[in-house]
Coordinates of C-alpha atoms in Angstrom, one line a residue:
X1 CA -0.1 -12.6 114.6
X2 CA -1.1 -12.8 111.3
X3 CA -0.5 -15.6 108.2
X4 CA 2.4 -14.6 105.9
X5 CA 0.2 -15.1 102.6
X6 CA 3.6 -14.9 101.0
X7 CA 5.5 -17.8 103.2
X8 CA 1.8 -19.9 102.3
X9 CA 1.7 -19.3 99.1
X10 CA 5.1 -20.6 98.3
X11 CA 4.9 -23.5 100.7
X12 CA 1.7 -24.3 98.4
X13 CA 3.7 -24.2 95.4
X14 CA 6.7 -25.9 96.4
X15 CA 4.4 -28.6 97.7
X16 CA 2.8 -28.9 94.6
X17 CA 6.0 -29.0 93.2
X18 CA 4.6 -25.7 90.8
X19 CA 7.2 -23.0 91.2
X20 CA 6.7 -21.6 87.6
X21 CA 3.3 -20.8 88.7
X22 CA 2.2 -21.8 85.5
X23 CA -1.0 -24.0 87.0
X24 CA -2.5 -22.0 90.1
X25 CA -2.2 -18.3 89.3
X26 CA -2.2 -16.1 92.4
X27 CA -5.5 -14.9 91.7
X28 CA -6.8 -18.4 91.6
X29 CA -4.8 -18.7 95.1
X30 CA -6.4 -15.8 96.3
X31 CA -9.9 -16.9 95.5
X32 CA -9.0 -20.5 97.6
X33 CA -7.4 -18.9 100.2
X34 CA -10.6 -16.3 100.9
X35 CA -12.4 -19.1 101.4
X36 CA -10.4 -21.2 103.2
X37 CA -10.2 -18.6 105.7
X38 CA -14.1 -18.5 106.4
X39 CA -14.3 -21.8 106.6
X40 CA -12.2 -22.0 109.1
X41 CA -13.3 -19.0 110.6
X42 CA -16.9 -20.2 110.7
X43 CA -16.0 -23.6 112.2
X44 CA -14.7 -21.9 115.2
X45 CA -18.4 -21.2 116.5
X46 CA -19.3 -24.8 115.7
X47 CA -16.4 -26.0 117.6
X48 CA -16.8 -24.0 120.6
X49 CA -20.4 -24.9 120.9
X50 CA -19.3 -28.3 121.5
X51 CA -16.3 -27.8 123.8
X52 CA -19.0 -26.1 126.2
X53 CA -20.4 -29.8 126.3
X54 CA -16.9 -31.1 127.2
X55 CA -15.4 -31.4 130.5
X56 CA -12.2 -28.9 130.2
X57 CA -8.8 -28.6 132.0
X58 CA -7.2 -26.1 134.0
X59 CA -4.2 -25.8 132.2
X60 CA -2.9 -22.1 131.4
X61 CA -1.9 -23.0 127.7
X62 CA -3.9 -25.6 126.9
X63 CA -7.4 -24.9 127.8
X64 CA -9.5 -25.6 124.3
X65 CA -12.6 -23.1 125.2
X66 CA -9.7 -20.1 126.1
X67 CA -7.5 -21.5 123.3
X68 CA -10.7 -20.8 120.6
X69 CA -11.6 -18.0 122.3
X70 CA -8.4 -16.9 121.7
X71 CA -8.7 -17.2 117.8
X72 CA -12.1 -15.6 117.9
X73 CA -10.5 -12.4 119.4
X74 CA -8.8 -11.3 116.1
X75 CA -12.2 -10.2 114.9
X76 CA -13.7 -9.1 117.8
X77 CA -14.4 -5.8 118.1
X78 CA -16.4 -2.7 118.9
X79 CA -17.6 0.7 117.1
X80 CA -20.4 3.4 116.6
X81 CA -23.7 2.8 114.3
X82 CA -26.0 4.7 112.3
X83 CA -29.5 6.1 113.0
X84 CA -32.0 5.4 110.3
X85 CA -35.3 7.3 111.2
X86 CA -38.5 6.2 110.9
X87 CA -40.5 5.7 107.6
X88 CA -44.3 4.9 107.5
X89 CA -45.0 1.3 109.4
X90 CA -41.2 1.3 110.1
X91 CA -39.6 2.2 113.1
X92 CA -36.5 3.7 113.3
X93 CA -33.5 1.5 113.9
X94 CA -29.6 1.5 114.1
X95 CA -27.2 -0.4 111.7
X96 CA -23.5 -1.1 112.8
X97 CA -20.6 -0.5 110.2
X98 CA -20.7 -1.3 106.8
X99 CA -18.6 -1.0 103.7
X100 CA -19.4 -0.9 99.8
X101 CA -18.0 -2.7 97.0
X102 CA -18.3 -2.2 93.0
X103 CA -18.0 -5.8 93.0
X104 CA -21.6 -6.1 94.9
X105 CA -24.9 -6.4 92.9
X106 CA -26.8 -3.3 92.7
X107 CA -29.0 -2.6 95.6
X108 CA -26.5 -5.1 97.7
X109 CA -23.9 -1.9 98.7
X110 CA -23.4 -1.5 101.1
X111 CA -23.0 -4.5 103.5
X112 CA -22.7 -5.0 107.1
X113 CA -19.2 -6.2 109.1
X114 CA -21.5 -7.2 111.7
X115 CA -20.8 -11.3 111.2
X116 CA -22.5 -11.9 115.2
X117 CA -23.7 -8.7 117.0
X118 CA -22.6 -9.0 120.7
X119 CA -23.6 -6.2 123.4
X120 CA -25.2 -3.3 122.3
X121 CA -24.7 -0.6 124.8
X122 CA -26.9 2.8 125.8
X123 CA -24.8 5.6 126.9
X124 CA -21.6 3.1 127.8
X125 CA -23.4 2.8 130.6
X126 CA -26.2 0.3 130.0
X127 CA -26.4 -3.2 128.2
X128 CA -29.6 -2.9 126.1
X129 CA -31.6 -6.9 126.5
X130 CA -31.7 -8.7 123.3
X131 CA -35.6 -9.9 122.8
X132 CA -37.2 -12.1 120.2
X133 CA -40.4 -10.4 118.0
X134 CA -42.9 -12.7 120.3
X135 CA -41.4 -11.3 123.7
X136 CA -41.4 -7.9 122.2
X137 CA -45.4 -8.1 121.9
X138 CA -45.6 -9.4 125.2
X139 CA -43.5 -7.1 127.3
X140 CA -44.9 -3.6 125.5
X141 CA -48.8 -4.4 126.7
X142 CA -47.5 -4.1 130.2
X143 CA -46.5 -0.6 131.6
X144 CA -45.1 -2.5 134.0
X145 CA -42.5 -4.8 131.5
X146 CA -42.8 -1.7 128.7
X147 CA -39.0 -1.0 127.7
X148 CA -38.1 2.0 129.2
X149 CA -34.4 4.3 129.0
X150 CA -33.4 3.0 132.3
X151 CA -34.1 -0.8 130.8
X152 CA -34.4 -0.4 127.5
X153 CA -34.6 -3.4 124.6
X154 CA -33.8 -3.8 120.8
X155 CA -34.7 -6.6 118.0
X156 CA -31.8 -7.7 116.2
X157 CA -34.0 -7.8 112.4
X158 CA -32.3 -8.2 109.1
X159 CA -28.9 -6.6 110.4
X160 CA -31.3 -3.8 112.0
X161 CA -31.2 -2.9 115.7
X162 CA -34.1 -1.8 116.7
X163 CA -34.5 -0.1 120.2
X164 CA -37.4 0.3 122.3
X165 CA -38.3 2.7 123.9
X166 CA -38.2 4.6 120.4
X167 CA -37.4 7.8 122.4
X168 CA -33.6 6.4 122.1
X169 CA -32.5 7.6 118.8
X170 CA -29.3 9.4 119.3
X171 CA -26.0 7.8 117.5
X172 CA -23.7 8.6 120.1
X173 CA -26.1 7.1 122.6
X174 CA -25.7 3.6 121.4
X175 CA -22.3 1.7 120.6
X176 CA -22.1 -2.0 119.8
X177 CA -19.6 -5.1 120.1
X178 CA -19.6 -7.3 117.7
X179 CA -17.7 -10.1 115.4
X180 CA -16.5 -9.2 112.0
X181 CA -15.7 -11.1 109.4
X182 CA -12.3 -11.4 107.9
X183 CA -10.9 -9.7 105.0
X184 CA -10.5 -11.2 102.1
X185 CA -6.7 -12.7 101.6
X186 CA -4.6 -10.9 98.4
X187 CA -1.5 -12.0 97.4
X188 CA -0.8 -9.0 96.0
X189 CA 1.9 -8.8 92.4
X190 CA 3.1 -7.2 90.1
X191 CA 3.6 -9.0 87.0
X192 CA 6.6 -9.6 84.9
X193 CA 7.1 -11.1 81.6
X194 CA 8.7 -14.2 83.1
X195 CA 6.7 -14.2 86.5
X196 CA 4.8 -12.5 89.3
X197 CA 6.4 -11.0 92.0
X198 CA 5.4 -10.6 95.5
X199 CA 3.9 -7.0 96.2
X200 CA 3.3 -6.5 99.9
X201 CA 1.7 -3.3 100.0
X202 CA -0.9 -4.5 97.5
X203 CA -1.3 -7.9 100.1
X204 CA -3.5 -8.7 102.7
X205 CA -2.6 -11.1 104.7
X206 CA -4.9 -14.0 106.4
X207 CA -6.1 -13.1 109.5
X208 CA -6.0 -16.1 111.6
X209 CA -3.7 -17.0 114.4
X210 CA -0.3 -18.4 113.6
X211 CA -0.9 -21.7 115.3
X212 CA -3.3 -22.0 111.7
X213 CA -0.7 -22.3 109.4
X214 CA -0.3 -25.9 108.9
X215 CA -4.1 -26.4 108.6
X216 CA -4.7 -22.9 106.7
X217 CA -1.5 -24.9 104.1
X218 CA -3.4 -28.1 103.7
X219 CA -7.1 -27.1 103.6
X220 CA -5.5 -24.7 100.6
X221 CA -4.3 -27.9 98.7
X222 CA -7.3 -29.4 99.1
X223 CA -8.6 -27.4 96.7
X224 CA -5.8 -26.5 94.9
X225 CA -5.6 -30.5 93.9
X226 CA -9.3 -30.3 92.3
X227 CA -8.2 -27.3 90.6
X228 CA -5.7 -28.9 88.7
X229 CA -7.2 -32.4 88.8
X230 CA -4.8 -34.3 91.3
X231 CA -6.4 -36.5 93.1
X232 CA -2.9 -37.5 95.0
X233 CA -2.9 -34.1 96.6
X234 CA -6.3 -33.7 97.6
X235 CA -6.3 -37.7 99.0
X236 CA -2.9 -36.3 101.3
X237 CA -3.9 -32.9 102.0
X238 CA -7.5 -34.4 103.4
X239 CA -6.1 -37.2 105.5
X240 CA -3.6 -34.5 107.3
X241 CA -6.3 -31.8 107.4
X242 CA -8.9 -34.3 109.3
X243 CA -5.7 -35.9 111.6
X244 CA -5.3 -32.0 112.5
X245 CA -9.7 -31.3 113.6
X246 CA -9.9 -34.8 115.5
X247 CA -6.8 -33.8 117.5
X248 CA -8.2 -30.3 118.8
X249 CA -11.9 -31.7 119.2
X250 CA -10.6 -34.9 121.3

């Protein structure tokens, strides 16, 4: 389930004690909050890497590996790619889903939602080996280790999937599973000429799990505190941010 972005925004306020909004707009919120969310987002692959390292329990709700994995799985997902043939001294290679975005420089639209590319699959049937460049040279001088369509191989190149054999170059041949990143967090409005008021459908919430509310609040302060130069709210919101990370890493 979700983050209400409305319930956090107003908590933010009323913490801040800024109901007239007259300090943090929402689309200075909205700029935080983005960010706050993939930051947190991002430090759950640096946090599992190190519960692998640490002995774990075998309690059903309290497991730290299942209960990350469990916030991971939002953005986990699956979908089709597109062929791009061959040009000159470049082979032909797949890309997974993208989008495009005025807001992008030119030539930088569109973008990949491929955040980590998981399993790439040929003909739902077979899980295609993920090789590095130097491998690649080594197993292609070989008939014997050559990639073939009954073990076939890609190179995962600047957001490119390249297969081997090159004979595999079929869209609906090849799906992929893969992380995404999350959306960007609106607090969508409409304004007023005494205030803004909440819009849902023009909102998108923050993806993470509920159980990130509290931290989601306080890493939001955080910066809301520089924003407006208060060093009180950055010195709280810090102390109860860190007391939150040492408590799921320990």
């Amino acid at each position: 389930m979700a983050l209400n972005v409305d319930t956090v925004y107003k908590t933010v306020l009323l913490i801040m004690n800024k109901e007239q909004r007259g300090y943090v707009t929402p689309d200075e919120f909205n700029k935080v909050a983005t960010q706050v969310q993939l930051q947190i987002f991002e430090n759950y692959f640096e946090d599992y890497t190190q519960q692998l390292r640490t002995p774990q329990n075998t309690s059903e709700y309290s497991e730290r590996l299942k209960e990350l994995d469990n916030k991971i799985s939002i953005f986990k997902t699956n979908g089709p790619v597109t062929y791009v043939a061959p040009a000159g001294s470049t082979p032909g290679y797949f890309v997974g889903p993208t989008y495009t975005s005025s807001a992008l420089p030119v030539g930088q639209s569109p973008q990949t939602t491929v955040y980590k590319l998981g399993t790439v699959i040929y003909k739902d049937e077979v899980e295609l080996q993920r090789i590095q460049r130097n491998d690649f040279i080594e197993i292609n001088k070989s008939p014997l280790t050559r990639p073939t369509t009954t073990f076939p191989s890609y190179l995962w190149e600047n957001n490119r999937i390249i297969v081997y054999p090159q004979t595999i170059n079929t869209v609906s041949d090849i799906t992929i599973s893969y992380i995404r990143k999350p959306l960007d967090v609106i607090w969508g409005y409409t304004a007023t000429s005494t205030a803004y008021v909440y819009n849902p459908s023009a909102s998108v919430w923050p993806e993470l799990d509920s159980t990130e509310q509290v931290n989601f609040i306080l890493k939001v302060l955080i910066y809301m505190g520089v924003i407006i130069n208060d060093p009180l709210i950055v010195q709280v919101a810090a102390q109860e941010s860190q007391k939150i990370e040492v408590n799921a890493k320990s």
